[in-house]
Amino acid sequence: MIENGSSTWTPGVVRRVLPNGLTVLAQHDPDAPAVAVVIHVRAGFFDEPDRWQGISHVLEHMFFKGTPTRGVGQIASEIKGLGGYLNAATAYDWTSYYVVLPATGFQEALAIQADALQHASLDEGELARELRVIIEEAKRKLDTPSALAYETLHAVLFDHHRIRRWRIGTEEGLSRFTREDLAGYYRSRYVPGRTIVSVVGAVPTEDALAAVEAAFGAWPGRAAALDASPVEPGRTGVRVRTLRGDVKQADLAIGWRGVPHDHPDAAALDVAAMVLSSGRGSWLYQTLRRPGLVTSVGGYHYSPSEVGVFSIVADLEPDGVTTALDAVAGLVDRLRRDGPADADLDRARTLYTAQMARRLESVDGRASAFAHAEAAGGVDRIDADFRARLAVGSADVVRVAARYLDPDRVGAVLHLPAEAGADLDADRLARAFGSPARIEARPASPVEPPRPAPRRPVAPRVVAGVTHVALPGVDLLLQPKTSVPMVTIGLYRRRQTSETAARAGLGALAVRATARGAGDADATLLADRFESLGGSLGTSIAADWFGVGASVLAAHRDRAAELLRDVLWRPRFEALEVERERATMISEAVQVADDMFRRPIDLGLAAAFGSAGYGLPVKGTAESLAGLDPDAVRAWHHEELGRGRTVVAAVGNFEVEQAAERLAGLFGDQAAAGAPAPRVAERWTRREAVAAESRGKSQTALAMIFPGPARSDPARLAAEVLASVARALCCRRCHALRARPSLRCA
């Protein structure tokens, strides 16, 4: 898709505008296993006057609530009956509805979506019930510390524009909505001229265009009655706000006003954010995350249609705010003063290319991207924006950083525990950014030239489209996927040892520490090597298995596999790096207590299984992690790698026979380990158990857990079907729950 620096991310996309003003985009992908239909309406939170704050999201919910010919729940059940799934999302300047399903059901699914879009019933009783659900959703968002800090940052940075508001709406405002309000917004914003239908997948282009015209061509065209957001004047002055609540960690959000997506400076601000936060080699990761100053950190330039926000956000311990703030100020000053080095830009460009490939890999990803680009000025914006970001140089970053990341215009929000940490005031923020600490650039790691792996003859067998090659200690699994120039490789092993309450999280610490140096590479060099291939090293662990993996540009498949081999079998486990990872995991374990989704599940599993096995958090507790050390990590790794086999799985753009021979050349000499440890069945400690915890939150979260069959049990497939039924969007029980005040089925 990319040759000689020019992109062809949109091959074969056909655009047509119907007489009523509706825009159709279609791309035929004969190799796709499905088709995606995305309905993109240029109406979102920016289109809402204050009296209708949050109404775009309400209408998104009501889209699925029926039409004159389809009752409540029928839209979702008909789509599921066609073998598909549907969902929706609302943003500041758009609302999107999408369905993905086998191509055989395309015509029926399109008819269902067209009916829902043009003939929504907006039943008053259903609206009343759904408003209760949305109010609970708003409360859940208030209970999410990072979301609260980030959206409060918008209120700090803007005085007039609608981005300043709590976008999902408030309980008071939502509870006042009537059917007349919703119908008025629906009629005035949902018009053909503001609607894009994007079809991508296994449907011929002309068939897709004809079907969309048949489904939407009779929709009467009319002008939209819009209410523009107030204009935001320029300003100077440092602004800050401190929030407090029932949280264990601090959330810090720092930001400046950016630019909308069609502004000439948007590309350079995007690249500045990539340099700061893309991958393990990024400035923020190396300066803050790697040494353990923060639990997580990221930098973003969010640029919808009217305004923009450049932000840096971090989760951290309350007593680490001053150190982190000074480090961020130093990095921003470095952007303004020196700009990124060539190696920083090369890494950012490579990761951006891989990010684009992953975004456009699936049919729904492409259909959504095409629709968003069309709404922003034309589907060819995808290619133009891509080229613009690849062309950004260091001087461009310095220019926009100096213009927009002004110390006199910085804003910040700090969310602290109720009785820990010091409030952040404007004077402290001004001092940090007005007289920043100087942070020097680290030496750039050299980019290694590609080196092909040795070839080894293999005797593959194919099962259900997957090629299997059995080697002495490794099983290779390969499946080609040629839609994008990417390959994903993972090395996976079944866990051999179990953990006690005192050592919970040991496996997770060991697996995560493998990413902090392997073979001849320390943590920084290892990150640079992966990111020069277009990917970032990832680790994963569950109760029964663990693994390492990366998605890279297809040309670098063999080198990525070679590096992953070092990560799994030759980790350095340097004491300082293990301790840094342990400190980060302790902070994460504390943070889990603030998550109203994960916390009740952890409590439920502990009640069911007790203080062992599945009853323990895979990533441990703050108490158990505090007792672990590098020697325990090395011992765990030695024990786990001493038994059992490794599965090497590769999916992506490659020729199977050649890839099998190359990967066999890399892994064929891996000796067979000892016999795997016998499995010990996990048992529920009690027939019925209840765990409860009182928190100062806006919602009450409930998790119910039931015993199920093991992976090797033939009944597992039936249990998975049962779970799918339970998750059905409009199942009868879920609908019954939604009909009751303050209950939401997740």
mmCIF file of N, CA, C and O in Angstrom, residues 473 489-499 505-515 537-550 564-571 573 614 618-619 633-649 673 676-677 679 711:
data_model
loop_
_atom_site.group_PDB
_atom_site.id
_atom_site.type_symbol
_atom_site.label_atom_id
_atom_site.label_comp_id
_atom_site.label_asym_id
_atom_site.label_seq_id
_atom_site.Cartn_x
_atom_site.Cartn_y
_atom_site.Cartn_z
ATOM 1 N N GLY A 473 10.639 -28.207 19.986
ATOM 2 C CA GLY A 473 10.047 -27.630 21.186
ATOM 3 C C GLY A 473 9.036 -26.547 20.917
ATOM 4 O O GLY A 473 8.596 -25.856 21.841
ATOM 5 N N ILE A 489 3.039 -11.221 15.309
ATOM 6 C CA ILE A 489 3.710 -12.438 15.773
ATOM 7 C C ILE A 489 3.596 -12.497 17.286
ATOM 8 O O ILE A 489 3.825 -11.496 17.984
ATOM 9 N N GLY A 490 3.259 -13.668 17.796
ATOM 10 C CA GLY A 490 3.194 -13.864 19.234
ATOM 11 C C GLY A 490 3.806 -15.181 19.640
ATOM 12 O O GLY A 490 3.704 -16.183 18.913
ATOM 13 N N LEU A 491 4.485 -15.203 20.787
ATOM 14 C CA LEU A 491 5.046 -16.417 21.366
ATOM 15 C C LEU A 491 4.297 -16.677 22.660
ATOM 16 O O LEU A 491 4.288 -15.817 23.558
ATOM 17 N N TYR A 492 3.673 -17.857 22.774
ATOM 18 C CA TYR A 492 2.777 -18.134 23.891
ATOM 19 C C TYR A 492 3.139 -19.464 24.559
ATOM 20 O O TYR A 492 3.543 -20.424 23.892
ATOM 21 N N ARG A 493 2.937 -19.499 25.876
ATOM 22 C CA ARG A 493 3.197 -20.715 26.638
ATOM 23 C C ARG A 493 2.105 -20.908 27.685
ATOM 24 O O ARG A 493 1.566 -19.938 28.229
ATOM 25 N N ARG A 494 1.809 -22.168 27.968
ATOM 26 C CA ARG A 494 0.901 -22.485 29.065
ATOM 27 C C ARG A 494 1.649 -22.354 30.377
ATOM 28 O O ARG A 494 2.811 -22.781 30.489
ATOM 29 N N ARG A 495 1.020 -21.754 31.369
ATOM 30 C CA ARG A 495 1.664 -21.601 32.668
ATOM 31 C C ARG A 495 1.834 -22.949 33.346
ATOM 32 O O ARG A 495 0.929 -23.787 33.339
ATOM 33 N N GLN A 496 2.992 -23.138 33.957
ATOM 34 C CA GLN A 496 3.321 -24.407 34.601
ATOM 35 C C GLN A 496 3.154 -24.356 36.116
ATOM 36 O O GLN A 496 2.989 -25.393 36.759
ATOM 37 N N THR A 497 3.249 -23.191 36.698
ATOM 38 C CA THR A 497 3.230 -23.063 38.150
ATOM 39 C C THR A 497 2.032 -22.234 38.588
ATOM 40 O O THR A 497 1.524 -21.408 37.844
ATOM 41 N N SER A 498 1.574 -22.461 39.797
ATOM 42 C CA SER A 498 0.482 -21.678 40.371
ATOM 43 C C SER A 498 1.041 -20.759 41.446
ATOM 44 O O SER A 498 2.155 -20.957 41.940
ATOM 45 N N GLU A 499 0.263 -19.753 41.819
ATOM 46 C CA GLU A 499 0.720 -18.756 42.771
ATOM 47 C C GLU A 499 -0.066 -18.835 44.064
ATOM 48 O O GLU A 499 -1.230 -19.240 44.076
ATOM 49 N N GLY A 505 0.937 -12.281 41.446
ATOM 50 C CA GLY A 505 1.521 -11.297 40.549
ATOM 51 C C GLY A 505 2.953 -11.584 40.149
ATOM 52 O O GLY A 505 3.528 -10.844 39.337
ATOM 53 N N LEU A 506 3.563 -12.658 40.681
ATOM 54 C CA LEU A 506 4.949 -12.965 40.339
ATOM 55 C C LEU A 506 5.094 -13.239 38.849
ATOM 56 O O LEU A 506 6.018 -12.733 38.193
ATOM 57 N N GLY A 507 4.191 -14.032 38.287
ATOM 58 C CA GLY A 507 4.265 -14.321 36.860
ATOM 59 C C GLY A 507 4.102 -13.059 36.029
ATOM 60 O O GLY A 507 4.827 -12.847 35.050
ATOM 61 N N ALA A 508 3.158 -12.200 36.416
ATOM 62 C CA ALA A 508 2.952 -10.968 35.662
ATOM 63 C C ALA A 508 4.183 -10.069 35.733
ATOM 64 O O ALA A 508 4.586 -9.458 34.737
ATOM 65 N N LEU A 509 4.799 -9.983 36.903
ATOM 66 C CA LEU A 509 6.013 -9.182 37.038
ATOM 67 C C LEU A 509 7.120 -9.739 36.160
ATOM 68 O O LEU A 509 7.823 -8.982 35.468
ATOM 69 N N ALA A 510 7.294 -11.062 36.154
ATOM 70 C CA ALA A 510 8.348 -11.668 35.344
ATOM 71 C C ALA A 510 8.114 -11.424 33.855
ATOM 72 O O ALA A 510 9.034 -11.062 33.118
ATOM 73 N N VAL A 511 6.879 -11.622 33.403
ATOM 74 C CA VAL A 511 6.590 -11.458 31.983
ATOM 75 C C VAL A 511 6.766 -9.999 31.574
ATOM 76 O O VAL A 511 7.349 -9.692 30.525
ATOM 77 N N ARG A 512 6.277 -9.080 32.372
ATOM 78 C CA ARG A 512 6.420 -7.668 32.023
ATOM 79 C C ARG A 512 7.874 -7.218 32.088
ATOM 80 O O ARG A 512 8.306 -6.362 31.306
ATOM 81 N N ALA A 513 8.645 -7.791 32.983
ATOM 82 C CA ALA A 513 10.052 -7.411 33.082
ATOM 83 C C ALA A 513 10.859 -7.905 31.895
ATOM 84 O O ALA A 513 11.946 -7.372 31.633
ATOM 85 N N THR A 514 10.373 -8.899 31.157
ATOM 86 C CA THR A 514 11.105 -9.334 29.962
ATOM 87 C C THR A 514 11.217 -8.214 28.940
ATOM 88 O O THR A 514 12.148 -8.198 28.128
ATOM 89 N N ALA A 515 10.270 -7.264 28.960
ATOM 90 C CA ALA A 515 10.298 -6.159 28.007
ATOM 91 C C ALA A 515 11.295 -5.077 28.401
ATOM 92 O O ALA A 515 11.492 -4.119 27.653
ATOM 93 N N LEU A 537 6.786 -3.668 21.471
ATOM 94 C CA LEU A 537 6.769 -4.944 22.173
ATOM 95 C C LEU A 537 5.631 -4.964 23.182
ATOM 96 O O LEU A 537 5.457 -4.021 23.952
ATOM 97 N N GLY A 538 4.863 -6.045 23.172
ATOM 98 C CA GLY A 538 3.782 -6.207 24.129
ATOM 99 C C GLY A 538 3.913 -7.501 24.896
ATOM 100 O O GLY A 538 4.422 -8.504 24.373
ATOM 101 N N THR A 539 3.488 -7.498 26.142
ATOM 102 C CA THR A 539 3.478 -8.707 26.960
ATOM 103 C C THR A 539 2.058 -8.961 27.434
ATOM 104 O O THR A 539 1.259 -8.031 27.566
ATOM 105 N N SER A 540 1.740 -10.209 27.701
ATOM 106 C CA SER A 540 0.399 -10.554 28.168
ATOM 107 C C SER A 540 0.478 -11.777 29.064
ATOM 108 O O SER A 540 1.326 -12.648 28.876
ATOM 109 N N ILE A 541 -0.411 -11.815 30.042
ATOM 110 C CA ILE A 541 -0.466 -12.961 30.941
ATOM 111 C C ILE A 541 -1.885 -13.110 31.458
ATOM 112 O O ILE A 541 -2.578 -12.123 31.719
ATOM 113 N N ALA A 542 -2.320 -14.333 31.576
ATOM 114 C CA ALA A 542 -3.624 -14.660 32.148
ATOM 115 C C ALA A 542 -3.408 -15.737 33.206
ATOM 116 O O ALA A 542 -2.273 -16.121 33.508
ATOM 117 N N ALA A 543 -4.487 -16.239 33.763
ATOM 118 C CA ALA A 543 -4.355 -17.244 34.816
ATOM 119 C C ALA A 543 -3.719 -18.524 34.301
ATOM 120 O O ALA A 543 -3.052 -19.233 35.057
ATOM 121 N N ASP A 544 -3.870 -18.824 32.985
ATOM 122 C CA ASP A 544 -3.423 -20.103 32.449
ATOM 123 C C ASP A 544 -2.294 -20.006 31.434
ATOM 124 O O ASP A 544 -1.729 -21.023 31.057
ATOM 125 N N TRP A 545 -1.970 -18.824 30.930
ATOM 126 C CA TRP A 545 -0.976 -18.716 29.868
ATOM 127 C C TRP A 545 -0.296 -17.359 29.922
ATOM 128 O O TRP A 545 -0.740 -16.453 30.606
ATOM 129 N N PHE A 546 0.803 -17.223 29.181
ATOM 130 C CA PHE A 546 1.482 -15.936 29.062
ATOM 131 C C PHE A 546 2.154 -15.873 27.702
ATOM 132 O O PHE A 546 2.320 -16.896 27.015
ATOM 133 N N GLY A 547 2.541 -14.674 27.298
ATOM 134 C CA GLY A 547 3.165 -14.541 25.990
ATOM 135 C C GLY A 547 3.741 -13.160 25.759
ATOM 136 O O GLY A 547 3.545 -12.231 26.550
ATOM 137 N N VAL A 548 4.492 -13.056 24.656
ATOM 138 C CA VAL A 548 5.043 -11.777 24.196
ATOM 139 C C VAL A 548 4.728 -11.666 22.716
ATOM 140 O O VAL A 548 4.582 -12.682 22.020
ATOM 141 N N GLY A 549 4.598 -10.445 22.212
ATOM 142 C CA GLY A 549 4.230 -10.307 20.810
ATOM 143 C C GLY A 549 4.428 -8.895 20.302
ATOM 144 O O GLY A 549 4.713 -7.966 21.061
ATOM 145 N N ALA A 550 4.264 -8.749 18.987
ATOM 146 C CA ALA A 550 4.382 -7.439 18.345
ATOM 147 C C ALA A 550 3.721 -7.495 16.980
ATOM 148 O O ALA A 550 3.714 -8.552 16.326
ATOM 149 N N LEU A 564 11.686 -11.298 19.509
ATOM 150 C CA LEU A 564 10.758 -11.923 20.454
ATOM 151 C C LEU A 564 11.360 -13.192 21.053
ATOM 152 O O LEU A 564 11.118 -13.506 22.230
ATOM 153 N N ARG A 565 12.130 -13.907 20.265
ATOM 154 C CA ARG A 565 12.817 -15.099 20.785
ATOM 155 C C ARG A 565 13.754 -14.709 21.923
ATOM 156 O O ARG A 565 13.800 -15.374 22.970
ATOM 157 N N ASP A 566 14.481 -13.608 21.753
ATOM 158 C CA ASP A 566 15.351 -13.145 22.830
ATOM 159 C C ASP A 566 14.548 -12.727 24.052
ATOM 160 O O ASP A 566 14.928 -13.013 25.198
ATOM 161 N N VAL A 567 13.439 -12.038 23.825
ATOM 162 C CA VAL A 567 12.625 -11.560 24.948
ATOM 163 C C VAL A 567 12.111 -12.722 25.779
ATOM 164 O O VAL A 567 12.158 -12.690 27.020
ATOM 165 N N LEU A 568 11.641 -13.774 25.124
ATOM 166 C CA LEU A 568 11.071 -14.901 25.864
ATOM 167 C C LEU A 568 12.144 -15.741 26.547
ATOM 168 O O LEU A 568 11.983 -16.137 27.705
ATOM 169 N N TRP A 569 13.235 -16.034 25.843
ATOM 170 C CA TRP A 569 14.217 -16.974 26.379
ATOM 171 C C TRP A 569 15.460 -16.310 26.983
ATOM 172 O O TRP A 569 16.167 -16.941 27.749
ATOM 173 N N ARG A 570 15.734 -15.042 26.655
ATOM 174 C CA ARG A 570 16.968 -14.418 27.135
ATOM 175 C C ARG A 570 16.719 -13.062 27.791
ATOM 176 O O ARG A 570 17.415 -12.094 27.512
ATOM 177 N N PRO A 571 15.739 -12.952 28.674
ATOM 178 C CA PRO A 571 15.533 -11.662 29.350
ATOM 179 C C PRO A 571 16.700 -11.362 30.282
ATOM 180 O O PRO A 571 17.297 -12.264 30.871
ATOM 181 N N PHE A 573 16.585 -9.279 33.066
ATOM 182 C CA PHE A 573 16.122 -9.191 34.452
ATOM 183 C C PHE A 573 17.110 -8.405 35.319
ATOM 184 O O PHE A 573 17.496 -8.845 36.411
ATOM 185 N N TYR A 614 -7.487 -19.015 40.647
ATOM 186 C CA TYR A 614 -8.332 -18.020 39.999
ATOM 187 C C TYR A 614 -8.863 -16.967 40.964
ATOM 188 O O TYR A 614 -9.379 -15.937 40.542
ATOM 189 N N VAL A 618 -4.443 -11.677 38.689
ATOM 190 C CA VAL A 618 -3.281 -12.119 37.915
ATOM 191 C C VAL A 618 -2.111 -11.160 38.097
ATOM 192 O O VAL A 618 -0.953 -11.584 38.165
ATOM 193 N N LYS A 619 -2.403 -9.874 38.212
ATOM 194 C CA LYS A 619 -1.336 -8.885 38.353
ATOM 195 C C LYS A 619 -0.980 -8.604 39.805
ATOM 196 O O LYS A 619 -0.197 -7.701 40.094
ATOM 197 N N VAL A 633 11.786 -13.503 40.467
ATOM 198 C CA VAL A 633 11.440 -13.383 39.047
ATOM 199 C C VAL A 633 12.279 -14.340 38.213
ATOM 200 O O VAL A 633 11.766 -15.045 37.338
ATOM 201 N N ARG A 634 13.584 -14.367 38.452
ATOM 202 C CA ARG A 634 14.459 -15.259 37.686
ATOM 203 C C ARG A 634 14.092 -16.715 37.933
ATOM 204 O O ARG A 634 14.097 -17.526 36.997
ATOM 205 N N ALA A 635 13.768 -17.065 39.153
ATOM 206 C CA ALA A 635 13.399 -18.451 39.466
ATOM 207 C C ALA A 635 12.101 -18.834 38.762
ATOM 208 O O ALA A 635 11.966 -19.957 38.248
ATOM 209 N N TRP A 636 11.128 -17.931 38.749
ATOM 210 C CA TRP A 636 9.861 -18.209 38.061
ATOM 211 C C TRP A 636 10.102 -18.463 36.578
ATOM 212 O O TRP A 636 9.568 -19.413 36.009
ATOM 213 N N HIS A 637 10.901 -17.613 35.966
ATOM 214 C CA HIS A 637 11.177 -17.758 34.534
ATOM 215 C C HIS A 637 11.876 -19.079 34.249
ATOM 216 O O HIS A 637 11.537 -19.789 33.291
ATOM 217 N N HIS A 638 12.844 -19.445 35.082
ATOM 218 C CA HIS A 638 13.564 -20.711 34.884
ATOM 219 C C HIS A 638 12.614 -21.899 34.989
ATOM 220 O O HIS A 638 12.684 -22.843 34.177
ATOM 221 N N GLU A 639 11.728 -21.869 35.953
ATOM 222 C CA GLU A 639 10.781 -22.963 36.144
ATOM 223 C C GLU A 639 9.787 -23.048 34.990
ATOM 224 O O GLU A 639 9.505 -24.128 34.465
ATOM 225 N N GLU A 640 9.255 -21.899 34.559
ATOM 226 C CA GLU A 640 8.252 -21.896 33.494
ATOM 227 C C GLU A 640 8.828 -22.323 32.154
ATOM 228 O O GLU A 640 8.185 -23.050 31.386
ATOM 229 N N LEU A 641 10.019 -21.869 31.822
ATOM 230 C CA LEU A 641 10.618 -22.205 30.531
ATOM 231 C C LEU A 641 11.266 -23.580 30.527
ATOM 232 O O LEU A 641 11.704 -24.053 29.471
ATOM 233 N N GLY A 642 11.306 -24.232 31.678
ATOM 234 C CA GLY A 642 11.934 -25.553 31.757
ATOM 235 C C GLY A 642 11.025 -26.689 31.362
ATOM 236 O O GLY A 642 11.479 -27.830 31.222
ATOM 237 N N ARG A 643 9.741 -26.411 31.199
ATOM 238 C CA ARG A 643 8.782 -27.471 30.844
ATOM 239 C C ARG A 643 7.799 -26.949 29.810
ATOM 240 O O ARG A 643 7.551 -25.758 29.723
ATOM 241 N N GLY A 644 7.240 -27.862 29.053
ATOM 242 C CA GLY A 644 6.193 -27.506 28.110
ATOM 243 C C GLY A 644 6.718 -26.980 26.782
ATOM 244 O O GLY A 644 7.928 -26.807 26.580
ATOM 245 N N ARG A 645 5.817 -26.736 25.857
ATOM 246 C CA ARG A 645 6.139 -26.278 24.519
ATOM 247 C C ARG A 645 5.731 -24.821 24.331
ATOM 248 O O ARG A 645 4.957 -24.268 25.123
ATOM 249 N N THR A 646 6.257 -24.223 23.283
ATOM 250 C CA THR A 646 5.941 -22.846 22.942
ATOM 251 C C THR A 646 5.170 -22.821 21.636
ATOM 252 O O THR A 646 5.500 -23.559 20.698
ATOM 253 N N VAL A 647 4.163 -22.001 21.566
ATOM 254 C CA VAL A 647 3.423 -21.787 20.327
ATOM 255 C C VAL A 647 3.862 -20.452 19.740
ATOM 256 O O VAL A 647 3.836 -19.425 20.426
ATOM 257 N N VAL A 648 4.315 -20.473 18.485
ATOM 258 C CA VAL A 648 4.664 -19.262 17.750
ATOM 259 C C VAL A 648 3.586 -19.052 16.695
ATOM 260 O O VAL A 648 3.442 -19.866 15.774
ATOM 261 N N ALA A 649 2.805 -17.999 16.837
ATOM 262 C CA ALA A 649 1.697 -17.724 15.920
ATOM 263 C C ALA A 649 2.010 -16.480 15.111
ATOM 264 O O ALA A 649 2.469 -15.471 15.660
ATOM 265 N N ALA A 673 11.438 -28.979 25.815
ATOM 266 C CA ALA A 673 11.546 -28.888 27.269
ATOM 267 C C ALA A 673 10.947 -30.135 27.902
ATOM 268 O O ALA A 673 10.435 -31.032 27.223
ATOM 269 N N PRO A 676 5.127 -31.108 30.395
ATOM 270 C CA PRO A 676 4.398 -30.041 31.081
ATOM 271 C C PRO A 676 3.877 -30.504 32.435
ATOM 272 O O PRO A 676 3.635 -31.694 32.668
ATOM 273 N N ALA A 677 3.711 -29.555 33.334
ATOM 274 C CA ALA A 677 3.197 -29.870 34.656
ATOM 275 C C ALA A 677 1.758 -30.341 34.558
ATOM 276 O O ALA A 677 0.986 -29.844 33.733
ATOM 277 N N ARG A 679 -2.087 -30.568 35.219
ATOM 278 C CA ARG A 679 -3.039 -29.517 35.566
ATOM 279 C C ARG A 679 -3.774 -29.874 36.851
ATOM 280 O O ARG A 679 -4.219 -31.009 37.046
ATOM 281 N N ARG A 711 -11.541 -25.373 29.781
ATOM 282 C CA ARG A 711 -11.280 -25.237 28.353
ATOM 283 C C ARG A 711 -11.304 -26.588 27.651
ATOM 284 O O ARG A 711 -11.729 -26.696 26.498
#
